[in-house]
Each structure stands twice: as C-alpha cells, then as structure tokens.
PDB file of C-alpha atoms in Angstrom:
ATOM      1  CA  MET A  26      42.253 -43.878 -60.255  1.00 82.00           C
ATOM      2  CA  HIS A  27      45.202 -41.325 -60.590  1.00 86.00           C
ATOM      3  CA  TYR A  28      43.825 -37.372 -59.926  1.00 91.00           C
ATOM      4  CA  LYS A  29      46.139 -34.676 -61.676  1.00 92.00           C
ATOM      5  CA  THR A  30      45.725 -31.209 -61.569  1.00 93.00           C
ATOM      6  CA  PHE A  31      46.944 -27.654 -61.710  1.00 96.00           C
ATOM      7  CA  ILE A  32      45.609 -24.594 -59.921  1.00 95.00           C
ATOM      8  CA  PRO A  33      46.219 -21.921 -60.763  1.00 96.00           C
ATOM      9  CA  GLY A  34      46.224 -18.831 -57.903  1.00 95.00           C
ATOM     10  CA  VAL A  35      47.930 -17.513 -54.447  1.00 93.00           C
ATOM     11  CA  PRO A  36      47.952 -20.782 -52.337  1.00 94.00           C
ATOM     12  CA  ALA A  37      46.157 -19.568 -49.012  1.00 90.00           C
ATOM     13  CA  PRO A  38      46.228 -21.368 -45.982  1.00 89.00           C
ATOM     14  CA  GLN A  39      43.547 -22.793 -43.668  1.00 85.00           C
ATOM     15  CA  GLY A  40      44.135 -20.995 -40.255  1.00 72.00           C
ATOM     16  CA  SER A  41      42.562 -20.957 -36.876  1.00 67.00           C
ATOM     17  CA  LYS A  42      38.896 -19.627 -36.453  1.00 66.00           C
ATOM     18  CA  ARG A  43      37.668 -17.926 -33.721  1.00 68.00           C
ATOM     19  CA  THR A  44      33.726 -17.713 -33.966  1.00 72.00           C
ATOM     20  CA  TYR A  45      32.708 -13.926 -32.529  1.00 72.00           C
ATOM     21  CA  GLY A  46      28.436 -15.195 -31.113  1.00 75.00           C
ATOM     22  CA  LYS A  47      27.111 -18.023 -33.758  1.00 74.00           C
ATOM     23  CA  ARG A  48      29.636 -16.398 -36.560  1.00 73.00           C
ATOM     24  CA  VAL A  49      32.803 -18.475 -37.467  1.00 67.00           C
ATOM     25  CA  ILE A  50      35.513 -16.773 -38.939  1.00 66.00           C
ATOM     26  CA  GLU A  51      38.328 -17.825 -40.327  1.00 64.00           C
ATOM     27  CA  ASP A  52      41.683 -16.301 -39.728  1.00 68.00           C
ATOM     28  CA  ASN A  53      43.020 -14.951 -42.415  1.00 73.00           C
ATOM     29  CA  PRO A  54      40.351 -13.263 -45.455  1.00 77.00           C
ATOM     30  CA  ARG A  55      42.593 -15.287 -48.195  1.00 84.00           C
ATOM     31  CA  THR A  56      40.674 -18.446 -47.016  1.00 83.00           C
ATOM     32  CA  LYS A  57      37.758 -18.779 -48.079  1.00 86.00           C
ATOM     33  CA  PRO A  58      38.361 -17.664 -51.748  1.00 90.00           C
ATOM     34  CA  TRP A  59      40.923 -19.987 -52.562  1.00 92.00           C
ATOM     35  CA  ARG A  60      39.540 -22.706 -50.634  1.00 89.00           C
ATOM     36  CA  GLU A  61      36.405 -22.364 -53.016  1.00 91.00           C
ATOM     37  CA  THR A  62      38.510 -21.694 -56.060  1.00 93.00           C
ATOM     38  CA  MET A  63      39.442 -25.103 -55.808  1.00 93.00           C
ATOM     39  CA  ARG A  64      36.384 -26.932 -54.659  1.00 91.00           C
ATOM     40  CA  LYS A  65      35.190 -25.714 -57.877  1.00 92.00           C
ATOM     41  CA  HIS A  66      37.230 -26.638 -60.051  1.00 90.00           C
ATOM     42  CA  HIS A  67      37.004 -30.232 -58.312  1.00 90.00           C
ATOM     43  CA  LEU A  68      33.989 -30.122 -58.840  1.00 89.00           C
ATOM     44  CA  LYS A  69      33.955 -29.733 -62.902  1.00 86.00           C
ATOM     45  CA  THR A  70      36.042 -33.701 -62.852  1.00 81.00           C
ATOM     46  CA  SER A  71      34.045 -35.028 -60.172  1.00 81.00           C
ATOM     47  CA  GLN A  72      30.792 -34.157 -61.868  1.00 80.00           C
ATOM     48  CA  ALA A  73      32.233 -35.915 -64.912  1.00 77.00           C
ATOM     49  CA  VAL A  74      32.722 -38.698 -63.648  1.00 74.00           C
ATOM     50  CA  GLY A  75      30.802 -38.702 -60.716  1.00 69.00           C
ATOM     51  CA  ALA A  76      31.254 -38.169 -57.233  1.00 59.00           C
ATOM     52  CA  PRO A  77      33.793 -39.477 -55.389  1.00 73.00           C
ATOM     53  CA  LEU A  78      36.912 -40.070 -57.643  1.00 82.00           C
ATOM     54  CA  ILE A  79      39.203 -42.005 -55.403  1.00 88.00           C
ATOM     55  CA  VAL A  80      37.140 -43.728 -53.234  1.00 86.00           C
ATOM     56  CA  GLY A  81      39.283 -45.580 -49.993  1.00 89.00           C
ATOM     57  CA  ALA A  82      42.992 -45.019 -49.190  1.00 93.00           C
ATOM     58  CA  PHE A  83      44.929 -42.724 -51.669  1.00 95.00           C
ATOM     59  CA  GLN A  84      48.350 -40.596 -51.610  1.00 97.00           C
ATOM     60  CA  ALA A  85      48.602 -37.320 -51.923  1.00 97.00           C
ATOM     61  CA  SER A  86      51.195 -35.383 -53.647  1.00 98.00           C
ATOM     62  CA  LEU A  87      51.227 -31.660 -53.541  1.00 98.00           C
ATOM     63  CA  ARG A  88      53.774 -28.614 -54.942  1.00 97.00           C
ATOM     64  CA  PHE A  89      52.629 -25.474 -54.038  1.00 97.00           C
ATOM     65  CA  VAL A  90      54.107 -23.269 -56.099  1.00 96.00           C
ATOM     66  CA  PHE A  91      54.101 -18.746 -54.876  1.00 93.00           C
ATOM     67  CA  THR A  92      55.949 -15.562 -56.947  1.00 90.00           C
ATOM     68  CA  GLU A  93      59.661 -14.594 -55.871  1.00 82.00           C
ATOM     69  CA  PRO A  94      58.952 -12.293 -53.164  1.00 76.00           C
ATOM     70  CA  LYS A  95      60.891  -8.656 -54.573  1.00 73.00           C
ATOM     71  CA  SER A  96      62.982  -8.505 -51.793  1.00 68.00           C
ATOM     72  CA  GLY A  97      65.301 -12.268 -52.467  1.00 61.00           C
ATOM     73  CA  ALA A  98      64.134 -14.787 -51.657  1.00 57.00           C
ATOM     74  CA  LEU A  99      66.314 -16.890 -48.714  1.00 59.00           C
ATOM     75  CA  PHE A 100      68.991 -19.145 -50.297  1.00 57.00           C
ATOM     76  CA  GLN A 101      71.144 -21.386 -49.114  1.00 56.00           C
ATOM     77  CA  GLY A 102      74.720 -22.545 -50.813  1.00 54.00           C
ATOM     78  CA  THR A 103      72.122 -23.778 -53.638  1.00 55.00           C
ATOM     79  CA  LEU A 104      71.446 -21.228 -56.993  1.00 57.00           C
ATOM     80  CA  ASP A 105      67.814 -22.305 -56.748  1.00 66.00           C
ATOM     81  CA  PRO A 106      65.872 -19.897 -53.204  1.00 70.00           C
ATOM     82  CA  ILE A 107      64.192 -22.087 -50.559  1.00 74.00           C
ATOM     83  CA  HIS A 108      61.189 -21.411 -49.328  1.00 75.00           C
ATOM     84  CA  ALA A 109      61.568 -21.579 -45.761  1.00 72.00           C
ATOM     85  CA  VAL A 110      59.187 -18.925 -44.944  1.00 78.00           C
ATOM     86  CA  LYS A 111      54.765 -18.109 -43.796  1.00 85.00           C
ATOM     87  CA  PRO A 112      52.555 -19.768 -45.164  1.00 90.00           C
ATOM     88  CA  ASP A 113      53.237 -22.421 -43.107  1.00 91.00           C
ATOM     89  CA  LEU A 114      52.627 -26.421 -45.016  1.00 95.00           C
ATOM     90  CA  ASP A 115      50.527 -27.596 -43.009  1.00 94.00           C
ATOM     91  CA  LYS A 116      47.977 -25.544 -43.357  1.00 93.00           C
ATOM     92  CA  LEU A 117      48.335 -25.335 -46.912  1.00 95.00           C
ATOM     93  CA  THR A 118      48.055 -28.346 -47.340  1.00 96.00           C
ATOM     94  CA  ARG A 119      44.924 -28.417 -44.780  1.00 93.00           C
ATOM     95  CA  ALA A 120      43.113 -26.511 -46.858  1.00 94.00           C
ATOM     96  CA  VAL A 121      43.998 -28.417 -50.664  1.00 96.00           C
ATOM     97  CA  MET A 122      42.324 -31.976 -49.030  1.00 96.00           C
ATOM     98  CA  ASP A 123      39.401 -30.477 -47.345  1.00 92.00           C
ATOM     99  CA  SER A 124      38.644 -28.655 -51.206  1.00 94.00           C
ATOM    100  CA  LEU A 125      39.192 -31.515 -52.254  1.00 94.00           C
ATOM    101  CA  THR A 126      35.963 -33.635 -50.202  1.00 92.00           C
ATOM    102  CA  SER A 127      34.631 -30.716 -51.045  1.00 91.00           C
ATOM    103  CA  GLY A 128      34.977 -30.996 -54.107  1.00 91.00           C
ATOM    104  CA  GLY A 129      33.763 -34.310 -54.604  1.00 90.00           C
ATOM    105  CA  ILE A 130      37.288 -35.463 -55.460  1.00 92.00           C
ATOM    106  CA  ILE A 131      37.786 -38.035 -52.286  1.00 92.00           C
ATOM    107  CA  GLU A 132      35.638 -39.220 -50.424  1.00 89.00           C
ATOM    108  CA  ASP A 133      37.347 -38.275 -46.588  1.00 91.00           C
ATOM    109  CA  ASP A 134      40.476 -37.103 -46.669  1.00 93.00           C
ATOM    110  CA  ALA A 135      41.088 -39.159 -42.881  1.00 93.00           C
ATOM    111  CA  ARG A 136      41.845 -42.046 -46.298  1.00 93.00           C
ATOM    112  CA  CYS A 137      45.471 -40.093 -47.355  1.00 95.00           C
ATOM    113  CA  ASN A 138      47.877 -42.522 -46.455  1.00 94.00           C
ATOM    114  CA  ARG A 139      50.813 -40.904 -47.825  1.00 96.00           C
ATOM    115  CA  LEU A 140      51.992 -37.205 -47.976  1.00 97.00           C
ATOM    116  CA  GLU A 141      54.237 -35.654 -49.544  1.00 97.00           C
ATOM    117  CA  ALA A 142      54.572 -31.821 -49.817  1.00 97.00           C
ATOM    118  CA  VAL A 143      56.568 -29.192 -50.430  1.00 96.00           C
ATOM    119  CA  LYS A 144      56.926 -25.021 -51.142  1.00 95.00           C
ATOM    120  CA  GLU A 145      58.631 -24.311 -53.887  1.00 93.00           C
ATOM    121  CA  TYR A 146      59.125 -20.549 -56.032  1.00 90.00           C
ATOM    122  CA  GLY A 147      58.209 -20.134 -60.218  1.00 90.00           C
ATOM    123  CA  ASP A 148      56.345 -17.955 -62.220  1.00 91.00           C
ATOM    124  CA  ASN A 149      53.656 -19.558 -62.174  1.00 95.00           C
ATOM    125  CA  PRO A 150      51.331 -19.404 -58.878  1.00 96.00           C
ATOM    126  CA  GLY A 151      48.914 -22.243 -57.666  1.00 97.00           C
ATOM    127  CA  VAL A 152      49.273 -25.713 -56.529  1.00 97.00           C
ATOM    128  CA  HIS A 153      49.863 -29.019 -58.624  1.00 97.00           C
ATOM    129  CA  ILE A 154      48.106 -31.887 -57.079  1.00 96.00           C
ATOM    130  CA  HIS A 155      48.520 -35.430 -57.914  1.00 96.00           C
ATOM    131  CA  LEU A 156      46.545 -38.458 -56.137  1.00 95.00           C
ATOM    132  CA  THR A 157      46.689 -41.969 -56.205  1.00 94.00           C
ATOM    133  CA  GLN A 158      43.825 -44.855 -54.637  1.00 93.00           C
ATOM    134  CA  ILE A 159      45.700 -47.181 -53.314  1.00 91.00           C
ATOM    135  CA  TRP A 160      44.947 -50.655 -54.182  1.00 74.00           C
ATOM    136  CA  SER A 161      45.525 -53.598 -51.681  1.00 58.00           C
ATOM    137  CA  GLU A 162      44.889 -56.964 -51.270  1.00 54.00           C
ATOM    138  CA  ARG A 163      44.487 -58.812 -47.819  1.00 54.00           C
ATOM    139  CA  LYS A 164      46.674 -61.415 -47.484  1.00 57.00           C
ATOM    140  CA  ARG A 165      45.187 -64.295 -45.012  1.00 57.00           C
TER     141      ARG A 165
END
C-alpha cells in the first residue's frame, strides 16, 4: 500500500509547547493552522477508503519546499541553493507525522521504520509525502 500526496502551503514546524494555567499554547502560531490544513487533506483520503489507510510498519519520504528568500539563499559550490536554515527539519517532520495520525492515514507514527526528509527551495511551497507500507513475513 502506498500513499502519495502534495499539500500546498508554507510548512510550519511543530516545536515546544508552553502552559499557562490549564491552557497549552504552541510556540509557533503558524503550527496549528498548518497542522489542521494537513489533517483535513488526509481526512479526505482516509474517509474515502476507510481509516487507517496504512496499518503496521511503514517508510516515509518527506520533501519540504520553501520559496527562496528575497535576500538570496545559501550556495555551497553548486548551482542549486541549499536550504540550511530554520525551520528545523525534525520539527517540520513532527508536524507532518502527527497530522498523518490525526488525519487517519496511519494508525501510529511510532510504526515508522524509516524516515527520509529534505528541505529545498522551489516555486511551489508545501510538502510532498510518500508513504510505503512494509510487508514482511516472519521467518521461522
């Protein structure tokens, strides 16, 4: 089973949370709307085929695309700019994996056996997601 999709928008990292009394607040105000956009996108698919789409172990490939800053991007001896600035890749990944769970695509992000993630510049910002279910037979 495969799940392949693109979610347009500016990816937002899921960072730390703070508590004020009984309220829990995200450090980044863009996180909640971005996670909700992704969740709604996933729900359309999971409701159409029955949730969760991928059960058990899976591999994930995530490609985050950002527009190049007006001030220019970092070049390291290549013709293509390198996205080696904030937001942190691990925090971007956390937001996507949580949205896949809440959107009904996967049963639990702890089932991810392999994760590949990359940040790059491009004309169409968003995140490309490709999940592959892992089928393995136990040898006795």
